[in-house]
Coordinates of C-alpha atoms in Angstrom, one line a residue:
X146 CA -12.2 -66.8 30.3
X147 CA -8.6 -68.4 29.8
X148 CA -9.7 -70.7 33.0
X149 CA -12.8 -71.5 31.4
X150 CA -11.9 -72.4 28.0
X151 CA -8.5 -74.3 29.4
X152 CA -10.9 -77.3 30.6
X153 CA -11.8 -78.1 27.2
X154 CA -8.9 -76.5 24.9
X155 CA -5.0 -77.2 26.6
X156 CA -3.9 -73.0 26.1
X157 CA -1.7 -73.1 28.8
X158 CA -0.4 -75.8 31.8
X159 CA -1.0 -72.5 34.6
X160 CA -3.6 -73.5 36.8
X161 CA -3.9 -71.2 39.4
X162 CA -4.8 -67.5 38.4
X163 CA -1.1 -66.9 39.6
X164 CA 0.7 -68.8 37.2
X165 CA -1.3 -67.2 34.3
X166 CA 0.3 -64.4 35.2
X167 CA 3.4 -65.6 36.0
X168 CA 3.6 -67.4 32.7
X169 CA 1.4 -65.9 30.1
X170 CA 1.4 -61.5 30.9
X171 CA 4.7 -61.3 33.0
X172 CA 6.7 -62.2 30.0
X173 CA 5.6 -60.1 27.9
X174 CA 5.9 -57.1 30.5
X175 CA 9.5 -56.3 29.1
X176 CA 8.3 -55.9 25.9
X177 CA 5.0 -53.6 26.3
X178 CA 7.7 -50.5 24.9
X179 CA 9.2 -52.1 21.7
X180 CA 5.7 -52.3 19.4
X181 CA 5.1 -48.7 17.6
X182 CA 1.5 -47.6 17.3
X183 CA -0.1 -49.4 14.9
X184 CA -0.4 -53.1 13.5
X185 CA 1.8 -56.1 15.0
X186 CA 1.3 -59.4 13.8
X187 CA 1.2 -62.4 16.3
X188 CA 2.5 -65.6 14.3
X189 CA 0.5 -69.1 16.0
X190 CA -1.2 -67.1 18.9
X191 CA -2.2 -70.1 20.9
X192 CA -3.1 -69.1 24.6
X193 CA -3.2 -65.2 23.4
X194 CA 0.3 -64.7 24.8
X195 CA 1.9 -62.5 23.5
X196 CA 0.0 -60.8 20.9
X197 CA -3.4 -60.3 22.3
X198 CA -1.3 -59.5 25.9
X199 CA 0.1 -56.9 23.6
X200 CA -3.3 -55.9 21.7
X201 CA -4.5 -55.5 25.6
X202 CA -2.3 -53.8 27.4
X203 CA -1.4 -51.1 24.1
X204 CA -4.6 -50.0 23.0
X205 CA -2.7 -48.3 20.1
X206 CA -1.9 -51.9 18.5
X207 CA -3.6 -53.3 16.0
X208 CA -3.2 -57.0 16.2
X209 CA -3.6 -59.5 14.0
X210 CA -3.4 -63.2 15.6
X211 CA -2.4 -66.1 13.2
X212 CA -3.2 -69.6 15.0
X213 CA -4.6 -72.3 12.3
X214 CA -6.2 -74.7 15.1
X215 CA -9.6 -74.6 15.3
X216 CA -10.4 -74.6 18.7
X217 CA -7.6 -71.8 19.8
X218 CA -8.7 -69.9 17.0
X219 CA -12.0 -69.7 18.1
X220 CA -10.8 -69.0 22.0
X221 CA -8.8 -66.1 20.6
X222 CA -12.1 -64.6 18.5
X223 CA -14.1 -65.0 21.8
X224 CA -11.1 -63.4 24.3
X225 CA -10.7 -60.3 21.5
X226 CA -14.5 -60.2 21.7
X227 CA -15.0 -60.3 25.4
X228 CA -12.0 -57.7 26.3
X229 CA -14.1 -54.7 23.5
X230 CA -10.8 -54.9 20.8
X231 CA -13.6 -55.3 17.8
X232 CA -9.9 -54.4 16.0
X233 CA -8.3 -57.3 16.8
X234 CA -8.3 -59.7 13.7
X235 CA -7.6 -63.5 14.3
X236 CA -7.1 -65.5 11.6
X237 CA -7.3 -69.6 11.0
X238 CA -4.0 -69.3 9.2
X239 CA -0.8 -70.6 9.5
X240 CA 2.1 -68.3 9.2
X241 CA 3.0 -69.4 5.3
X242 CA -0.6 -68.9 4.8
X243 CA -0.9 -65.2 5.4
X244 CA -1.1 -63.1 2.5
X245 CA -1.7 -60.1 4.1
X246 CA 0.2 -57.1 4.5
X247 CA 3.9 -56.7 6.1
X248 CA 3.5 -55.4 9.7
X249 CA 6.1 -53.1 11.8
X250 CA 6.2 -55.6 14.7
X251 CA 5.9 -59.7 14.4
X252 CA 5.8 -61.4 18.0
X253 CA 5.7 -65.2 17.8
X254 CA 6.6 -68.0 20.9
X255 CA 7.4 -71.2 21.1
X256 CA 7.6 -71.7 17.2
X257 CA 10.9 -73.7 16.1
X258 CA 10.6 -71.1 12.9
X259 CA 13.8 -70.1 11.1
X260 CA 13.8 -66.3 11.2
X261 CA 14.2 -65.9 7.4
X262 CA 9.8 -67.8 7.1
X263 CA 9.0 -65.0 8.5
X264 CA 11.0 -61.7 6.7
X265 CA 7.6 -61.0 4.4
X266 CA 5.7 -60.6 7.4
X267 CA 7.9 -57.6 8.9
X268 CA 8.2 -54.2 6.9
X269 CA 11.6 -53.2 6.3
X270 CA 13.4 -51.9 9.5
X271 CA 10.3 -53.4 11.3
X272 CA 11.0 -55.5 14.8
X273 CA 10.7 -59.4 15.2
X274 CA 9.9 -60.4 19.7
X275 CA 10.9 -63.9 20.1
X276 CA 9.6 -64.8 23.3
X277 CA 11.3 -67.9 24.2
X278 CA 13.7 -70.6 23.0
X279 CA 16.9 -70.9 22.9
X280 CA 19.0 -68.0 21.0
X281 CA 18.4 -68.2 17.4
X282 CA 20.2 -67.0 14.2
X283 CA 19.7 -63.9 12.6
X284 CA 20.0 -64.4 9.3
X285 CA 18.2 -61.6 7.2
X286 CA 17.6 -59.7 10.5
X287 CA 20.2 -58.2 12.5
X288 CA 19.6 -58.7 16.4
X289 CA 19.4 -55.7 18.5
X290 CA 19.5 -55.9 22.6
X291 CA 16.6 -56.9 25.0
X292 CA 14.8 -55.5 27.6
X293 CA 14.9 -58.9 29.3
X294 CA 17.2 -62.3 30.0
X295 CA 18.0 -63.1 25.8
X296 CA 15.9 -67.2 26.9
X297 CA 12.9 -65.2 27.3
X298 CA 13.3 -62.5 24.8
X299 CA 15.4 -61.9 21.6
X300 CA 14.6 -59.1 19.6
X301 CA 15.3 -58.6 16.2
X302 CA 15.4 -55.6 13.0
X303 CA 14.6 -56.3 9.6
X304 CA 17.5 -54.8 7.1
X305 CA 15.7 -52.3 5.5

């Protein structure tokens, strides 16, 4: 599907079946422990990495995918849709946008975000993954260690 919808839509610069893995599921590996059972929102899902990775590999996560493009928005409806997750929501929102409820878990990648944009989003004493980027700030959060190389994954509590 990812292949299929990459011809039209640029999701990801992996070509080869390979280097979806490589960069899109084997990133998130280190992570597949942190979420608790129940909701984690994914702030500008893109490609579907991480959240819906997440959504798909924890069948106990109930994602919500933020991505405000068009086209990638409608990717990530048809990939929830195709893998049987009726109970992942993906919204045409960006992350200001999003008026829903605080989740326990926030994932985002690739976003230059400042930490403190996105402290409505995650419930007291709830976790932000950063997948990505160089080491950021903490600010209102206070960082706690990773499961993997801090470049590819910072990991951060919200003060309750």
């Amino acid at each position: 599907l990812l292949a299929r919808w990459n011809v039209r839509v640029n999701l990801t610069g992996a070509r080869s079946p390979g280097d979806r893995v490589r960069l899109l599921v084997a990133p998130v590996l280190p992570a597949l422990t942190l979420p608790g059972a129940g909701r984690l929102i994914d702030v500008g899902s893109g490609n579907g990495s991480p959240g819906l990775v997440l959504a798909l590999l924890r069948d106990d996560l109930r994602a919500v995918l933020l991505e405000p493009r068009a086209r990638r928005w409608a990717f990530l409806r048809e990939a929830a849709r195709a893998a049987g997750r009726d109970d992942v929501e993906v919204l045409r929102l960006r992350h200001d946008e999003y008026a829903g409820p605080p989740a326990p878990t926030v994932t985002l990648r690739g976003l230059a975000l400042p930490l403190s944009a996105l402290t409505r989003m995650v419930e007291p004493g709830g976790r932000l993954l950063v997948f990505g980027g160089r080491p950021l700030e903490a600010g209102t959060f206070r960082r706690e260690a990773s499961p993997a190389d801090p470049r590819e994954l910072q990991v951060f509590r919200r003060e309750a």
